[in-house]
CSV table of C-alpha atoms in Angstrom, one decimal:
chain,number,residue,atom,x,y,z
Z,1,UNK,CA,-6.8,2.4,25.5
Z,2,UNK,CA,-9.3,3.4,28.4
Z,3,UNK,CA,-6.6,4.1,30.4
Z,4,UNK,CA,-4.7,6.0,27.9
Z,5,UNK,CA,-8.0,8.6,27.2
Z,6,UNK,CA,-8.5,8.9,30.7
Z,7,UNK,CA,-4.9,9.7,31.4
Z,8,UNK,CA,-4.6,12.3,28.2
Z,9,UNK,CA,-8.1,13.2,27.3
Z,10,UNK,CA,-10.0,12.7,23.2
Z,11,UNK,CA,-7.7,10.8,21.2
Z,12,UNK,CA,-7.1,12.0,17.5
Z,13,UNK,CA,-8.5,8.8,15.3
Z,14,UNK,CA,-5.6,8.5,13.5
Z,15,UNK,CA,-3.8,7.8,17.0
Z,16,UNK,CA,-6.7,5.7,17.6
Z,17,UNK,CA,-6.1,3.4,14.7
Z,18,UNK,CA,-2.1,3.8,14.8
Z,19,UNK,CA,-3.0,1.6,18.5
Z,20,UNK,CA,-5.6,-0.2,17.3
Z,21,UNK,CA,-3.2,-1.9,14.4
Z,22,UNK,CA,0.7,-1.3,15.5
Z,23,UNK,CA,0.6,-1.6,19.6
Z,24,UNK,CA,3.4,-3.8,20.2
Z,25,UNK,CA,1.3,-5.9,22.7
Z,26,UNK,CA,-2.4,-5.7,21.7
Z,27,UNK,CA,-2.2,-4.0,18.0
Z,28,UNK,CA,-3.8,-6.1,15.1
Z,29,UNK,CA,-0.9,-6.5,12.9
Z,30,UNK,CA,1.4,-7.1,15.9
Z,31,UNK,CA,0.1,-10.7,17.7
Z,32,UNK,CA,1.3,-12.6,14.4
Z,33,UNK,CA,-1.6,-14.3,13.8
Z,34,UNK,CA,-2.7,-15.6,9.8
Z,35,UNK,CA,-4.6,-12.0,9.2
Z,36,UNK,CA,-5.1,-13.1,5.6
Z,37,UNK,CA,-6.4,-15.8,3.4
Z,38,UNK,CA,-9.6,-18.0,3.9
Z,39,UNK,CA,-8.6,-18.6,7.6
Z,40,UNK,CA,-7.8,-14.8,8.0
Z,41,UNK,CA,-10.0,-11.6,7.9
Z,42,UNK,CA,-9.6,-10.6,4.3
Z,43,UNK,CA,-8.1,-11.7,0.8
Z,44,UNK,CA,-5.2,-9.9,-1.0
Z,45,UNK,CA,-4.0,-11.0,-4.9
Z,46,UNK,CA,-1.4,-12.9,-3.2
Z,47,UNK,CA,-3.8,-14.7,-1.2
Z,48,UNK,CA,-5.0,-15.6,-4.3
Z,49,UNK,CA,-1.9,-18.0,-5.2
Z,50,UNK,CA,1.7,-17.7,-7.0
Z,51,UNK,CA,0.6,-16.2,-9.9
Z,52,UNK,CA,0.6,-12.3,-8.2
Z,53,UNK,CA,4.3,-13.0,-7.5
Z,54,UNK,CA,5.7,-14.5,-10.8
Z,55,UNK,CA,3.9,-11.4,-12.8
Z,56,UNK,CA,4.9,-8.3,-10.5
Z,57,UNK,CA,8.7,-10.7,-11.7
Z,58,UNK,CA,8.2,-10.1,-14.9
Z,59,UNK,CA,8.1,-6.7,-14.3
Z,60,UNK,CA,11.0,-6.6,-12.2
Z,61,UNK,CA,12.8,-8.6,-14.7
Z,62,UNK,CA,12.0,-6.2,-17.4
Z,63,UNK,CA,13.0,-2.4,-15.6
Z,64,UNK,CA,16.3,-4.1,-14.8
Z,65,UNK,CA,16.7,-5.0,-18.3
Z,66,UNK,CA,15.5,-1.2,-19.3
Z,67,UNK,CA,17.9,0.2,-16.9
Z,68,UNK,CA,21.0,-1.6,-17.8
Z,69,UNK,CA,21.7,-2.9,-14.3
Z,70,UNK,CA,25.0,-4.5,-14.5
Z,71,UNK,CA,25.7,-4.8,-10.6
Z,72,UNK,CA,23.6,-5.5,-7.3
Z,73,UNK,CA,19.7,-5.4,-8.1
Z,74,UNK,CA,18.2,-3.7,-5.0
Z,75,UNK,CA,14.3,-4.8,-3.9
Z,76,UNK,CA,12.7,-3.4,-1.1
Z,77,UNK,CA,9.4,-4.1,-0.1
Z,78,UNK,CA,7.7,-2.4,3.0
Z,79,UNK,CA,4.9,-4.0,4.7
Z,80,UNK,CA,5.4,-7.8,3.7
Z,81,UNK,CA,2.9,-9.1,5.9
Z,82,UNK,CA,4.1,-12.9,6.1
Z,83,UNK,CA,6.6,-12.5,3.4
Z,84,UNK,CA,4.7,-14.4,0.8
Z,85,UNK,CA,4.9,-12.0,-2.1
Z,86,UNK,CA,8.8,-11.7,-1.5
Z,87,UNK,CA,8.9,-15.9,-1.7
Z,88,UNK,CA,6.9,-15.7,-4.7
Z,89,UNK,CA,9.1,-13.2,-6.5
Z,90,UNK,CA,12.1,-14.5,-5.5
Z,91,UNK,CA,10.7,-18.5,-6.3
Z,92,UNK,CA,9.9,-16.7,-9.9
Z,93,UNK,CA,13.3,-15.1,-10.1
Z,94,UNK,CA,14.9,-18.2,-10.1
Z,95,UNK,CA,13.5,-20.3,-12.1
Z,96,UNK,CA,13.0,-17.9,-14.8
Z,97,UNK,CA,15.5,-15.4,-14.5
Z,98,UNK,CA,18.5,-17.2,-13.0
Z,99,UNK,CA,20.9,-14.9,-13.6
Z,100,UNK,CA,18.6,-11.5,-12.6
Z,101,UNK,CA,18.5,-13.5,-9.2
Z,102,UNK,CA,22.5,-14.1,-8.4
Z,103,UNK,CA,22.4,-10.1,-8.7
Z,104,UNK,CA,19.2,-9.5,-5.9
Z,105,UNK,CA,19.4,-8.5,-2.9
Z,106,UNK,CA,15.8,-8.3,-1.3
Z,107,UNK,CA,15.2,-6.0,1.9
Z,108,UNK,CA,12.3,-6.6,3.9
Z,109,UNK,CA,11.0,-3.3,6.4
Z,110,UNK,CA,9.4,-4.9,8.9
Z,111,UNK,CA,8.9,-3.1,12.7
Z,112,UNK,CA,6.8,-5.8,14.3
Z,113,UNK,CA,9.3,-8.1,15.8
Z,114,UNK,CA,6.2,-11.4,15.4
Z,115,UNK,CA,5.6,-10.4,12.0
Z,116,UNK,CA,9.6,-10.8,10.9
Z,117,UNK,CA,9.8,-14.4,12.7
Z,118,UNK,CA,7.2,-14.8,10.5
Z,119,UNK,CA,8.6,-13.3,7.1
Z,120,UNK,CA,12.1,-15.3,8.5
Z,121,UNK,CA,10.5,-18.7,8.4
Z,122,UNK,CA,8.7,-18.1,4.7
Z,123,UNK,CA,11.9,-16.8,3.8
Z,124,UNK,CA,14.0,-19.9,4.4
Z,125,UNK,CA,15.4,-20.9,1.0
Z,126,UNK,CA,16.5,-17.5,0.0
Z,127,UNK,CA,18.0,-16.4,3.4
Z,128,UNK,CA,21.1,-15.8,1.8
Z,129,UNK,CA,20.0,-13.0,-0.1
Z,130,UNK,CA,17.0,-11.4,1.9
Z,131,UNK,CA,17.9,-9.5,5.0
Z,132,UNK,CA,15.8,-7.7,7.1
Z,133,UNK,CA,15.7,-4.0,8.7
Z,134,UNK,CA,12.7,-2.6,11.2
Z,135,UNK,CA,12.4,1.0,8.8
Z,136,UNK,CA,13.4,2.3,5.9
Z,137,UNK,CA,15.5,5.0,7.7
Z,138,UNK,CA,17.5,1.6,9.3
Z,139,UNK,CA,18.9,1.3,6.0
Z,140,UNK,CA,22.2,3.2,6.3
Z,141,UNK,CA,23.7,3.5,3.1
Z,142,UNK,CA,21.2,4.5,0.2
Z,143,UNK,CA,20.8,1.8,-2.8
Z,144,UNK,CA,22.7,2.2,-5.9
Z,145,UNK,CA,19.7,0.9,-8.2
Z,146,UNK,CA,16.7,-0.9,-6.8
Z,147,UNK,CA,13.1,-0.9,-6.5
Z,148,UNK,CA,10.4,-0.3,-3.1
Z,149,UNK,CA,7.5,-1.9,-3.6
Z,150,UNK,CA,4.8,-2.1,-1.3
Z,151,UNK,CA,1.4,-4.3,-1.4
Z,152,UNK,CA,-1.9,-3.2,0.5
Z,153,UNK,CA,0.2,-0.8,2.9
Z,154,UNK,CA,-0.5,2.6,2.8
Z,155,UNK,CA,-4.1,1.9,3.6
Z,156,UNK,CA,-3.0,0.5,6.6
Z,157,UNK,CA,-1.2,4.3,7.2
Z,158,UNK,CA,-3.8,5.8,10.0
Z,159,UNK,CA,-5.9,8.4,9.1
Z,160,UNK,CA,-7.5,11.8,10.5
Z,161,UNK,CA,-11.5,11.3,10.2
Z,162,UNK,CA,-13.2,14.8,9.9
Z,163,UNK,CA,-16.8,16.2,9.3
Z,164,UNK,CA,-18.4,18.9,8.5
Z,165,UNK,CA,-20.5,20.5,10.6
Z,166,UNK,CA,-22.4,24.2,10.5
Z,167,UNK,CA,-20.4,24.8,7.1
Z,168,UNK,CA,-16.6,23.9,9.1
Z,169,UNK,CA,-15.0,21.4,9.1
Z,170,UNK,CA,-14.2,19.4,12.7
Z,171,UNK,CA,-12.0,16.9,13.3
Z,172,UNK,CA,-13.3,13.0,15.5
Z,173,UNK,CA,-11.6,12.2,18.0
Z,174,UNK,CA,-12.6,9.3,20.5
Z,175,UNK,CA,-13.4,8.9,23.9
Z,176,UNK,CA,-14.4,6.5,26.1
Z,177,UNK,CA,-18.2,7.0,27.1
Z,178,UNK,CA,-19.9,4.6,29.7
Z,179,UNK,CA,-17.1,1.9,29.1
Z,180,UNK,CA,-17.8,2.5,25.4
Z,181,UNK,CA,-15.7,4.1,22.6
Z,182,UNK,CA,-17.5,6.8,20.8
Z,183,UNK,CA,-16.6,10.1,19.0
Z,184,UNK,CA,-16.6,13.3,19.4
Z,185,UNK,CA,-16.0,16.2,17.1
Z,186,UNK,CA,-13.2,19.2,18.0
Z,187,UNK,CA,-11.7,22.1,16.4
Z,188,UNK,CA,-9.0,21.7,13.8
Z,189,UNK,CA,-5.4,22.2,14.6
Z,190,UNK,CA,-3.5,21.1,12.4
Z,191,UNK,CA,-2.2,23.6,9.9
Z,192,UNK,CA,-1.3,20.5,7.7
Z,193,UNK,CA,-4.9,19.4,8.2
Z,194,UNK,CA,-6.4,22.4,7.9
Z,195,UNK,CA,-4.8,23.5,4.6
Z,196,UNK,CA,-6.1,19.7,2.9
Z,197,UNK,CA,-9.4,20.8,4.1
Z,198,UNK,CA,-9.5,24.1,2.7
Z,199,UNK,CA,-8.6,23.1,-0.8
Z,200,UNK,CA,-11.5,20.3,-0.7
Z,201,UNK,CA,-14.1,20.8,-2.8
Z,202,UNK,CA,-18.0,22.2,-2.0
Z,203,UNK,CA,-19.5,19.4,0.6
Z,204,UNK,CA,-22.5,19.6,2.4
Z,205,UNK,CA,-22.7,19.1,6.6
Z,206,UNK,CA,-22.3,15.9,7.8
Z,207,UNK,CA,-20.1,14.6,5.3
Z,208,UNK,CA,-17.0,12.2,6.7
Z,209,UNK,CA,-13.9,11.6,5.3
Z,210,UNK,CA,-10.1,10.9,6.0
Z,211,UNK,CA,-7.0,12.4,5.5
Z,212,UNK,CA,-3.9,10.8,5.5
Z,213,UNK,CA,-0.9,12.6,7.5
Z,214,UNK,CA,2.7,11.7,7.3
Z,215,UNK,CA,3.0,10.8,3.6
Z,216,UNK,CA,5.7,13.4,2.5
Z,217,UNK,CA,7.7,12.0,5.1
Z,218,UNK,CA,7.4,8.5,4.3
Z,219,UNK,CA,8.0,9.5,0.9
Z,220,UNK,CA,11.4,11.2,1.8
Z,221,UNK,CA,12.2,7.9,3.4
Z,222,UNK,CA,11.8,6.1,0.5
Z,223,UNK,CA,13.8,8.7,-1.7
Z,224,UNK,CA,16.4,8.9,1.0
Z,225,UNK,CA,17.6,4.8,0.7
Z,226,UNK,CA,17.5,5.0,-3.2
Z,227,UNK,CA,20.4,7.0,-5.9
Z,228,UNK,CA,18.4,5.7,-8.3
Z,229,UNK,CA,15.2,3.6,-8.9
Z,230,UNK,CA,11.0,3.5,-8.4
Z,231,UNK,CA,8.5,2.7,-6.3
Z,232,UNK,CA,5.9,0.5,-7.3
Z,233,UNK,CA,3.0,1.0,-5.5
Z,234,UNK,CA,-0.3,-1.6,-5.2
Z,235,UNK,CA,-3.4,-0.5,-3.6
Z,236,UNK,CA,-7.0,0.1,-3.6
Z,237,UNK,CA,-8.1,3.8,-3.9
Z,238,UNK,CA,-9.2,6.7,-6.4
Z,239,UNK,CA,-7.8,10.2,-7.5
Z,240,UNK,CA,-8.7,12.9,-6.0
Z,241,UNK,CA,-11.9,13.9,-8.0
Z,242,UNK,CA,-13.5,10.4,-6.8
Z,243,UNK,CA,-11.8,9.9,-3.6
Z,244,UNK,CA,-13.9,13.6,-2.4
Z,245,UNK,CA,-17.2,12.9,-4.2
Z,246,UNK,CA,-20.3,14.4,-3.2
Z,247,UNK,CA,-21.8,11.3,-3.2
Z,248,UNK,CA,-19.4,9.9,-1.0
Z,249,UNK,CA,-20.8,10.7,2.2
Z,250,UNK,CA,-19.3,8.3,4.9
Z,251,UNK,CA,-16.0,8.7,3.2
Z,252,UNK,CA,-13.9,4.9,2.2
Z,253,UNK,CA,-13.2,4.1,5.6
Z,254,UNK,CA,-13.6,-0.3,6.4
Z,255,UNK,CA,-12.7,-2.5,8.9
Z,256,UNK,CA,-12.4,-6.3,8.3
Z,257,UNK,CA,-13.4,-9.0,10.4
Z,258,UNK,CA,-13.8,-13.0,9.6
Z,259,UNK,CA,-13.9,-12.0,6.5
Z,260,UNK,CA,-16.7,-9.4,6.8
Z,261,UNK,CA,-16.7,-6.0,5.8
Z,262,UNK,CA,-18.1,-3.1,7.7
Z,263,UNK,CA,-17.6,0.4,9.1
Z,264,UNK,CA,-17.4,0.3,12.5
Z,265,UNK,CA,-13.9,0.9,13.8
Z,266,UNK,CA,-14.6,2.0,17.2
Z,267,UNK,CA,-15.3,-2.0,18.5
Z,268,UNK,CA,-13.3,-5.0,18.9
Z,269,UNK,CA,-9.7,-2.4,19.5
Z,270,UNK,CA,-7.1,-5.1,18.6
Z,271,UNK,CA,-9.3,-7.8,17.0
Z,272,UNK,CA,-10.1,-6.1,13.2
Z,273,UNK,CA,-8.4,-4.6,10.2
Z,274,UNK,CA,-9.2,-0.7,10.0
Z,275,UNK,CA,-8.3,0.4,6.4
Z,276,UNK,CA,-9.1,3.7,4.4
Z,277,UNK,CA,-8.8,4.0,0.4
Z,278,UNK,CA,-6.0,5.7,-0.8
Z,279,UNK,CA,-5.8,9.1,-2.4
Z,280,UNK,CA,-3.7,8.4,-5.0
Z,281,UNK,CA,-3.3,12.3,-5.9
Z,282,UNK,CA,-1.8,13.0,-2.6
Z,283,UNK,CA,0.1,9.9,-2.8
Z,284,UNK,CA,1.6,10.9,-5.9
Z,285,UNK,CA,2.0,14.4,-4.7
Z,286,UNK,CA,4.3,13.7,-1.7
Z,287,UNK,CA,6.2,11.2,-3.9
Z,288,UNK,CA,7.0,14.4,-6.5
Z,289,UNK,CA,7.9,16.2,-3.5
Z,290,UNK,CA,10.6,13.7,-2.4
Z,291,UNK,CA,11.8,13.5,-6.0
Z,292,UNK,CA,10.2,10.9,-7.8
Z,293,UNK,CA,8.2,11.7,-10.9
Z,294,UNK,CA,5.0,9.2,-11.7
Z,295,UNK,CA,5.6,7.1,-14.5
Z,296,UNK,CA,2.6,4.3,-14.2
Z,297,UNK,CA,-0.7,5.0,-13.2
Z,298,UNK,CA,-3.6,2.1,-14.0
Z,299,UNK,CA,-5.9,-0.7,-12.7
Z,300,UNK,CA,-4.5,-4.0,-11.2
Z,301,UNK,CA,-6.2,-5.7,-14.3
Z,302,UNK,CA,-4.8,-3.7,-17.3
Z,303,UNK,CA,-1.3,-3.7,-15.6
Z,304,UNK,CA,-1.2,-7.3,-15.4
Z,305,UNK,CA,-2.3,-8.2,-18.8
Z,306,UNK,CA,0.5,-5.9,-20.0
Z,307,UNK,CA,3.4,-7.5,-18.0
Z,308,UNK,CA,1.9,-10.6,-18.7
Z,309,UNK,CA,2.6,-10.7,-22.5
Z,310,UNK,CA,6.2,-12.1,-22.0
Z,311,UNK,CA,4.3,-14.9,-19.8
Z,312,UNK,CA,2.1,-15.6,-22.6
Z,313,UNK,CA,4.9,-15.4,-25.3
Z,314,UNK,CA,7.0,-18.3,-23.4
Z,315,UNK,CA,4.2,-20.4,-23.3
Z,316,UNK,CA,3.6,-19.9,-26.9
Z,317,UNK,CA,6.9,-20.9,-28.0
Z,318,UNK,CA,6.9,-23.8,-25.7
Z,319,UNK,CA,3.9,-25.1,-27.2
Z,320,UNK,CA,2.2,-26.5,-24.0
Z,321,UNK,CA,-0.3,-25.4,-22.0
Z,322,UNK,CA,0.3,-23.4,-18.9
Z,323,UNK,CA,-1.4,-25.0,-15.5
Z,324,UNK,CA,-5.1,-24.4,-15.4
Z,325,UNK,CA,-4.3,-23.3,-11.7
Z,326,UNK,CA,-2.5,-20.2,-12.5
Z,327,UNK,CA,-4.6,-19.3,-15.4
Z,328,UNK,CA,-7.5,-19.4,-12.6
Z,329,UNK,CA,-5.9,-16.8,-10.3
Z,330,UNK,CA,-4.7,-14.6,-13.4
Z,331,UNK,CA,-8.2,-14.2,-14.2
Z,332,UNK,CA,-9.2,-13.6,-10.5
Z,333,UNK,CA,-6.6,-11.1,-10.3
Z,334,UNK,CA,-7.3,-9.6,-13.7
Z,335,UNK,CA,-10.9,-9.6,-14.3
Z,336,UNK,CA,-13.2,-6.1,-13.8
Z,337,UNK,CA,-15.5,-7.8,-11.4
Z,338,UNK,CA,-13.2,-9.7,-8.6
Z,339,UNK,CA,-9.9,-7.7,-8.5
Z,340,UNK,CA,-8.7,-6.3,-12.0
Z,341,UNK,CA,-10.4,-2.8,-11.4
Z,342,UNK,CA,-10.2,-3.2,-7.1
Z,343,UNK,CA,-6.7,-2.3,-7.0
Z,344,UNK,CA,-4.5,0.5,-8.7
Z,345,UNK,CA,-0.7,0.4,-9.2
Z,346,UNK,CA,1.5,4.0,-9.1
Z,347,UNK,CA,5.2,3.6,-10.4
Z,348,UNK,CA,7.5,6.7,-9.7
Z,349,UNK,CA,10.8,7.0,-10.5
Z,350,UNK,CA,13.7,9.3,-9.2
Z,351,UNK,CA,15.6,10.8,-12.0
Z,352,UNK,CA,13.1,10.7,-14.7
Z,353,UNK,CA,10.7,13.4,-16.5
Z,354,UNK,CA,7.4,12.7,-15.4
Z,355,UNK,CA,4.9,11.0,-17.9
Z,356,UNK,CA,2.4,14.1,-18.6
Z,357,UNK,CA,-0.6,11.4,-19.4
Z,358,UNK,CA,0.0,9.5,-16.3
Z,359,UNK,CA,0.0,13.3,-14.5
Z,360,UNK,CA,-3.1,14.3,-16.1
Z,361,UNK,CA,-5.1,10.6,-14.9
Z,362,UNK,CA,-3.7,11.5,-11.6
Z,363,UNK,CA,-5.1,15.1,-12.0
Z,364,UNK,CA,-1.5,16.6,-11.5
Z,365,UNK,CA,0.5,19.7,-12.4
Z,366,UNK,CA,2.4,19.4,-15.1
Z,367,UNK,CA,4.7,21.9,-13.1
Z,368,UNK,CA,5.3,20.7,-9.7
Z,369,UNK,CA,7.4,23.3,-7.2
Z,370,UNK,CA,9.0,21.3,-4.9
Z,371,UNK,CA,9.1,22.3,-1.5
């Protein structure tokens, strides 16, 4: 990274943390090592156990019974980390919807060649249905019916950091300062970046936050593999109202190490997860602009306990009771304080009116023109 700086000068942040987490030799997410978990640097709901998997089934189980879907059953999901979730949907599928699963075929996207191994090895009693591609755009022929799902991944998508300062806004870039990393502020380029910045609201100087470039074009992506289907988005973040609060002055951005939480992403290049919140306004935004219309918008904890009903109906009618373990982890997952209200789920579907409640929670037009 010194070497890079010195070779082309201030490095956008958002180049900085694309390095930081994705270099093929040195990048956080690329060496393969257990990231999450107790023995990792931070917990996700399916750290948390099985439970995660065999719910987010349920609801997989039920749109392909909404949708009539006679022939192959498409699932996608980008940014699979070790492939966990996928063997916890697919473990689900089977044992409770045996005949959903003979119709599955699940695509991982994965473009770190350590993390697939990885993914290949979890993966091992279902290879005959999972394959594996390095991007979306890898996937040749678009899906007749099928669903992209994602968990904890576009807050790994780098960001642009900017401030304001004198009444403008600047963008940080970093540099490498007496063998340190450090910041430095620059004018705005970006016409992208500097029409996101213009429609913020009133913030005083000094205020830092992040913008997140590149999301219409990942959402094109996803659009582009599908002829008909969603995206089920999982992630932690607010609308846009919250996400640009006044009292937000040092903006969402975290990094994670041994399982600490801080904001200092200019240290330990390589070692730590650098995340920011999602704006799930502009995510929704670039995903009407590719097409798909939001459907779903709510916490982690009140979608759960709504695709959970079937769950709890089963167990009724069996009259036992369900294992203690994974009535445990649905109330870690579910309750306000761990990570019911943490994380927000956004379902978008192509071919469908949008829902005109779910556009006003994500403070939406009702009338979107497309570009």
């Amino acid at each position: 990274m010194k070497t890079k700086i010195s070779t082309t000068g201030p490095l956008p942040f958002d180049k900085w943390m694309s390095d930081c987490l994705y270099h093929p030799q040195w990048g956080y997410y690329s060496k393969g090592d257990a990231r999450v978990g107790r023995s990792g640097d931070f917990f996700t709901s399916v750290s948390v156990g099985k439970c995660f998997g065999m719910l987010l089934c349920y609801r997989l189980a039920d749109y392909a019974r909404v949708n009539h879907i006679e022939g192959q059953f498409d699932l996608i999901e980008l940014g699979a980390n070790t492939g966990q979730l996928a063997c916890d949907i697919l473990d689900s599928l089977r044992s409770d919807f045996p005949h959903l699963y003979k119709k599955v075929r699940y695509t991982i996207c994965e473009p770190l060649a350590s993390m697939q191994k990885v993914q290949v090895s979890t993966l091992k009693e279902h290879s005959a249905i999972v394959e594996f591609h390095a991007t979306l755009s890898g996937i040749k022929q678009a899906k007749k019916h099928g669903i992209l799902l994602s968990n904890e991944l576009i807050d790994a998508f780098p960001v642009k950091l900017i401030t304001k300062k004198d009444g403008q806004w600047r963008e940080l870039h970093v540099v490498n300062h007496n063998d340190d990393f450090t910041s430095i502020t620059e004018a705005i380029h970006s016409p992208q970046l500097l029409e996101s910045c213009n429609n913020l609201p009133p913030l005083p100087d000094g205020y830092t936050t992040e913008y997140r470039p590149g999301l219409e074009a990942y959402a094109k992506v996803c659009a582009s593999v599908l002829e008909h289907g969603m995206v089920l988005t999982i992630d932690y973040g607010h609308i846009r109202s919250d996400y640009y609060a006044e009292r937000r002055t040092t903006g969402t951005l975290r990094t994670f190490y041994n399982q600490t939480a801080d904001e200092t992403p200019l240290v330990n290049a390589g070692e730590q997860d650098i995340t920011a919140h999602v704006d799930f306004t502009q995510l929704a935004l670039a995903y009407q602009s590719a097409g798909f219309e939001p459907q779903y918008f709510d916490s982690q904890s009140r979608f759960l306990i709504q695709i959970a009903k079937p769950w709890f109906k089963a167990i009724e009618n069996k009259q036992q009771a369900p294992p203690a373990k994974l009535i445990r982890q649905f109330q870690t997952l579910t309750h306000p304080g761990m990570m019911g209200n943490q994380f927000s789920i956004l379902e978008c579907s192509l071919n469908h009116a949008p829902d005109k409640a779910v556009l006003a929670k994500l403070e939406l037009p009702e009338a979107l023109t497309r570009k």
